[in-house]
Amino acid sequence: MTVKGHIIFTIASSILIQHFIFSNIMNHDDWWRIIPVSISTCLLPDIDNPKSILGRKIKILSYLINKIFGHRGFTHSLLSILSFGYIIFSINIKLNNIFDVRLGLIIGYCSHIIADILTPSGVPLLWPYKKKFRLPLITKKLLNEDIFCYLYLIFSLYLLYPICNNIIIKLFYQYI
């Protein structure tokens, strides 16, 4: 999946997760804090690829992770999610809205892995077990990545507020 695809997928995931899972404990305007934070970590699993945006910024670390685990290895597994979550929740920072920040970091990381599961390459969720888990909805033949991600974003916005429904429907029919 491309950088643009991961970012759009993360925005849509952030909206849906906040709206449907955390809406009882958070204000509806909190997702405006969650989205930028989730975008900041949505590319983190690709630190294992020296050619990725993050890999080019931190070349030595990216090269080492790639040599040890390979691309789409440890950093794309449940073990990495658990490790990342442990680190995030272990850091004791006194900030307002720290829950929003932590939630955004986890959503960004997880959305990357979920998006990669939707590609034919899949991910080794149970790493070090090498079997790749995949649900190849995003393919060049079946459904283009851009179309899938934009539809997912439109769907998340459509479900977010009934007020947006009419606007989204009008825009959708305008371009068809």
mmCIF file of C-alpha atoms in Angstrom:
data_model
loop_
_atom_site.group_PDB
_atom_site.id
_atom_site.type_symbol
_atom_site.label_atom_id
_atom_site.label_comp_id
_atom_site.label_asym_id
_atom_site.label_seq_id
_atom_site.Cartn_x
_atom_site.Cartn_y
_atom_site.Cartn_z
ATOM 1 C CA MET A 1 0.000 0.000 0.000
ATOM 2 C CA THR A 2 1.212 3.507 -0.757
ATOM 3 C CA VAL A 3 1.827 6.345 1.702
ATOM 4 C CA LYS A 4 -1.299 8.152 0.504
ATOM 5 C CA GLY A 5 -3.369 4.992 0.929
ATOM 6 C CA HIS A 6 -2.116 4.427 4.475
ATOM 7 C CA ILE A 7 -2.867 8.026 5.465
ATOM 8 C CA ILE A 8 -6.407 7.999 4.051
ATOM 9 C CA PHE A 9 -7.082 4.579 5.579
ATOM 10 C CA THR A 10 -5.830 5.841 8.966
ATOM 11 C CA ILE A 11 -8.021 8.951 8.877
ATOM 12 C CA ALA A 12 -11.108 6.871 8.103
ATOM 13 C CA SER A 13 -10.213 4.293 10.762
ATOM 14 C CA SER A 14 -9.656 7.022 13.359
ATOM 15 C CA ILE A 15 -13.065 8.505 12.661
ATOM 16 C CA LEU A 16 -14.868 5.166 12.855
ATOM 17 C CA ILE A 17 -13.074 3.950 15.972
ATOM 18 C CA GLN A 18 -13.668 7.147 17.884
ATOM 19 C CA HIS A 19 -17.270 7.403 16.742
ATOM 20 C CA PHE A 20 -18.368 3.820 17.368
ATOM 21 C CA ILE A 21 -16.081 2.548 20.115
ATOM 22 C CA PHE A 22 -15.015 5.522 22.213
ATOM 23 C CA SER A 23 -17.927 7.914 21.724
ATOM 24 C CA ASN A 24 -19.318 7.117 25.189
ATOM 25 C CA ILE A 25 -16.139 8.171 27.002
ATOM 26 C CA MET A 26 -14.905 10.964 24.735
ATOM 27 C CA ASN A 27 -16.365 14.134 23.310
ATOM 28 C CA HIS A 28 -17.148 14.070 19.611
ATOM 29 C CA ASP A 29 -14.589 16.785 18.946
ATOM 30 C CA ASP A 30 -11.790 14.617 20.354
ATOM 31 C CA TRP A 31 -11.289 12.862 17.039
ATOM 32 C CA TRP A 32 -9.755 16.071 15.724
ATOM 33 C CA ARG A 33 -6.897 15.392 18.175
ATOM 34 C CA ILE A 34 -6.764 11.676 17.407
ATOM 35 C CA ILE A 35 -6.422 12.025 13.624
ATOM 36 C CA PRO A 36 -3.120 13.992 13.508
ATOM 37 C CA VAL A 37 -1.578 11.685 16.098
ATOM 38 C CA SER A 38 -2.708 8.551 14.262
ATOM 39 C CA ILE A 39 -1.269 9.912 11.013
ATOM 40 C CA SER A 40 2.065 10.372 12.787
ATOM 41 C CA THR A 41 2.359 6.616 13.432
ATOM 42 C CA CYS A 42 0.555 5.156 10.431
ATOM 43 C CA LEU A 43 3.832 4.761 8.544
ATOM 44 C CA LEU A 44 5.847 3.460 11.516
ATOM 45 C CA PRO A 45 5.545 -0.272 10.663
ATOM 46 C CA ASP A 46 7.412 0.429 7.412
ATOM 47 C CA ILE A 47 10.545 1.378 9.358
ATOM 48 C CA ASP A 48 11.637 -2.107 8.243
ATOM 49 C CA ASN A 49 11.906 -0.880 4.651
ATOM 50 C CA PRO A 50 14.976 1.343 3.991
ATOM 51 C CA LYS A 51 13.238 2.738 0.882
ATOM 52 C CA SER A 52 10.162 3.912 2.816
ATOM 53 C CA ILE A 53 9.726 7.554 3.848
ATOM 54 C CA LEU A 54 10.610 6.774 7.451
ATOM 55 C CA GLY A 55 13.362 4.368 6.402
ATOM 56 C CA ARG A 56 15.065 7.103 4.387
ATOM 57 C CA LYS A 57 14.959 9.458 7.396
ATOM 58 C CA ILE A 58 16.413 6.917 9.844
ATOM 59 C CA LYS A 59 18.603 4.903 7.470
ATOM 60 C CA ILE A 60 20.779 3.034 9.974
ATOM 61 C CA LEU A 61 17.886 1.890 12.166
ATOM 62 C CA SER A 62 15.802 0.957 9.135
ATOM 63 C CA TYR A 63 18.667 -1.020 7.609
ATOM 64 C CA LEU A 64 19.257 -2.920 10.867
ATOM 65 C CA ILE A 65 15.579 -3.774 11.333
ATOM 66 C CA ASN A 66 15.371 -4.890 7.709
ATOM 67 C CA LYS A 67 18.439 -7.122 8.017
ATOM 68 C CA ILE A 68 17.170 -8.723 11.236
ATOM 69 C CA PHE A 69 13.459 -9.108 10.444
ATOM 70 C CA GLY A 70 12.993 -8.308 6.734
ATOM 71 C CA HIS A 71 10.206 -6.202 5.268
ATOM 72 C CA ARG A 72 6.746 -6.984 6.620
ATOM 73 C CA GLY A 73 8.208 -9.101 9.378
ATOM 74 C CA PHE A 74 8.149 -8.284 13.085
ATOM 75 C CA THR A 75 6.971 -4.687 12.610
ATOM 76 C CA HIS A 76 3.787 -5.968 10.935
ATOM 77 C CA SER A 77 2.812 -8.460 13.653
ATOM 78 C CA LEU A 78 0.626 -8.671 16.746
ATOM 79 C CA LEU A 79 3.808 -8.888 18.810
ATOM 80 C CA SER A 80 4.894 -5.489 17.496
ATOM 81 C CA ILE A 81 1.460 -4.015 18.287
ATOM 82 C CA LEU A 82 1.681 -5.359 21.841
ATOM 83 C CA SER A 83 5.251 -4.088 22.233
ATOM 84 C CA PHE A 84 4.352 -0.674 20.834
ATOM 85 C CA GLY A 85 1.269 -0.474 23.065
ATOM 86 C CA TYR A 86 3.277 -1.433 26.130
ATOM 87 C CA ILE A 87 5.815 1.291 25.408
ATOM 88 C CA ILE A 88 3.112 3.898 24.741
ATOM 89 C CA PHE A 89 1.183 3.131 27.915
ATOM 90 C CA SER A 90 4.328 2.760 30.057
ATOM 91 C CA ILE A 91 5.517 6.271 29.417
ATOM 92 C CA ASN A 92 4.171 8.446 32.213
ATOM 93 C CA ILE A 93 3.519 11.883 30.780
ATOM 94 C CA LYS A 94 1.339 14.464 32.456
ATOM 95 C CA LEU A 95 -0.602 15.952 29.573
ATOM 96 C CA ASN A 96 -4.185 16.944 29.084
ATOM 97 C CA ASN A 97 -5.869 14.492 26.746
ATOM 98 C CA ILE A 98 -3.072 11.900 27.051
ATOM 99 C CA PHE A 99 -5.631 9.162 26.392
ATOM 100 C CA ASP A 100 -6.390 10.742 23.002
ATOM 101 C CA VAL A 101 -2.692 10.809 22.150
ATOM 102 C CA ARG A 102 -2.118 7.185 23.153
ATOM 103 C CA LEU A 103 -5.247 6.055 21.350
ATOM 104 C CA GLY A 104 -4.173 7.918 18.211
ATOM 105 C CA LEU A 105 -0.713 6.326 18.286
ATOM 106 C CA ILE A 106 -2.194 2.827 18.555
ATOM 107 C CA ILE A 107 -4.838 3.486 15.870
ATOM 108 C CA GLY A 108 -2.175 4.722 13.447
ATOM 109 C CA TYR A 109 0.057 1.700 13.968
ATOM 110 C CA CYS A 110 -2.790 -0.832 13.807
ATOM 111 C CA SER A 111 -4.438 0.756 10.783
ATOM 112 C CA HIS A 112 -1.222 0.316 8.812
ATOM 113 C CA ILE A 113 -1.169 -3.400 9.547
ATOM 114 C CA ILE A 114 -4.884 -3.818 8.806
ATOM 115 C CA ALA A 115 -4.470 -1.972 5.506
ATOM 116 C CA ASP A 116 -1.583 -4.266 4.548
ATOM 117 C CA ILE A 117 -3.741 -7.303 5.367
ATOM 118 C CA LEU A 118 -6.144 -6.080 2.680
ATOM 119 C CA THR A 119 -3.428 -6.427 0.018
ATOM 120 C CA PRO A 120 -2.408 -9.670 -1.714
ATOM 121 C CA SER A 121 0.970 -9.648 0.104
ATOM 122 C CA GLY A 122 -0.588 -9.823 3.581
ATOM 123 C CA VAL A 123 1.309 -9.684 6.872
ATOM 124 C CA PRO A 124 2.772 -12.254 9.296
ATOM 125 C CA LEU A 125 0.403 -11.444 12.184
ATOM 126 C CA LEU A 126 1.702 -14.334 14.299
ATOM 127 C CA TRP A 127 5.374 -13.590 13.689
ATOM 128 C CA PRO A 128 7.803 -15.419 14.079
ATOM 129 C CA TYR A 129 5.374 -17.875 12.469
ATOM 130 C CA LYS A 130 5.827 -16.913 8.820
ATOM 131 C CA LYS A 131 2.299 -17.576 7.537
ATOM 132 C CA LYS A 132 0.915 -14.382 6.047
ATOM 133 C CA PHE A 133 -2.613 -13.336 6.815
ATOM 134 C CA ARG A 134 -4.394 -11.620 3.955
ATOM 135 C CA LEU A 135 -7.813 -10.571 2.801
ATOM 136 C CA PRO A 136 -6.922 -9.274 -0.664
ATOM 137 C CA LEU A 137 -9.662 -6.730 -1.289
ATOM 138 C CA ILE A 138 -7.207 -4.172 -2.649
ATOM 139 C CA THR A 139 -5.793 -5.454 -5.924
ATOM 140 C CA LYS A 140 -5.195 -3.948 -9.306
ATOM 141 C CA LYS A 141 -7.835 -6.240 -10.815
ATOM 142 C CA LEU A 142 -10.507 -6.265 -8.099
ATOM 143 C CA LEU A 143 -10.449 -2.862 -6.406
ATOM 144 C CA ASN A 144 -7.868 -0.125 -6.873
ATOM 145 C CA GLU A 145 -6.179 1.105 -3.673
ATOM 146 C CA ASP A 146 -7.150 4.748 -4.185
ATOM 147 C CA ILE A 147 -10.782 3.905 -4.867
ATOM 148 C CA PHE A 148 -10.956 1.593 -1.856
ATOM 149 C CA CYS A 149 -9.403 4.138 0.510
ATOM 150 C CA TYR A 150 -11.564 7.028 -0.708
ATOM 151 C CA LEU A 151 -14.716 4.889 -0.440
ATOM 152 C CA TYR A 152 -13.708 3.887 3.091
ATOM 153 C CA LEU A 153 -13.206 7.559 3.998
ATOM 154 C CA ILE A 154 -16.543 8.556 2.466
ATOM 155 C CA PHE A 155 -18.218 5.695 4.343
ATOM 156 C CA SER A 156 -16.685 6.800 7.653
ATOM 157 C CA LEU A 157 -17.782 10.400 7.105
ATOM 158 C CA TYR A 158 -21.226 9.253 6.018
ATOM 159 C CA LEU A 159 -21.665 7.367 9.293
ATOM 160 C CA LEU A 160 -20.166 10.166 11.369
ATOM 161 C CA TYR A 161 -22.888 12.766 11.163
ATOM 162 C CA PRO A 162 -26.315 12.612 9.569
ATOM 163 C CA ILE A 163 -25.763 16.222 8.423
ATOM 164 C CA CYS A 164 -22.857 15.095 6.219
ATOM 165 C CA ASN A 165 -24.954 12.423 4.513
ATOM 166 C CA ASN A 166 -26.689 14.729 2.034
ATOM 167 C CA ILE A 167 -23.459 16.540 1.164
ATOM 168 C CA ILE A 168 -21.540 13.311 0.584
ATOM 169 C CA ILE A 169 -24.331 11.793 -1.501
ATOM 170 C CA LYS A 170 -24.488 14.928 -3.699
ATOM 171 C CA LEU A 171 -20.702 14.934 -4.181
ATOM 172 C CA PHE A 172 -20.654 11.212 -4.927
ATOM 173 C CA TYR A 173 -23.367 11.463 -7.605
ATOM 174 C CA GLN A 174 -21.768 14.571 -9.052
ATOM 175 C CA TYR A 175 -18.599 12.630 -9.972
ATOM 176 C CA ILE A 176 -20.292 9.469 -11.227
#
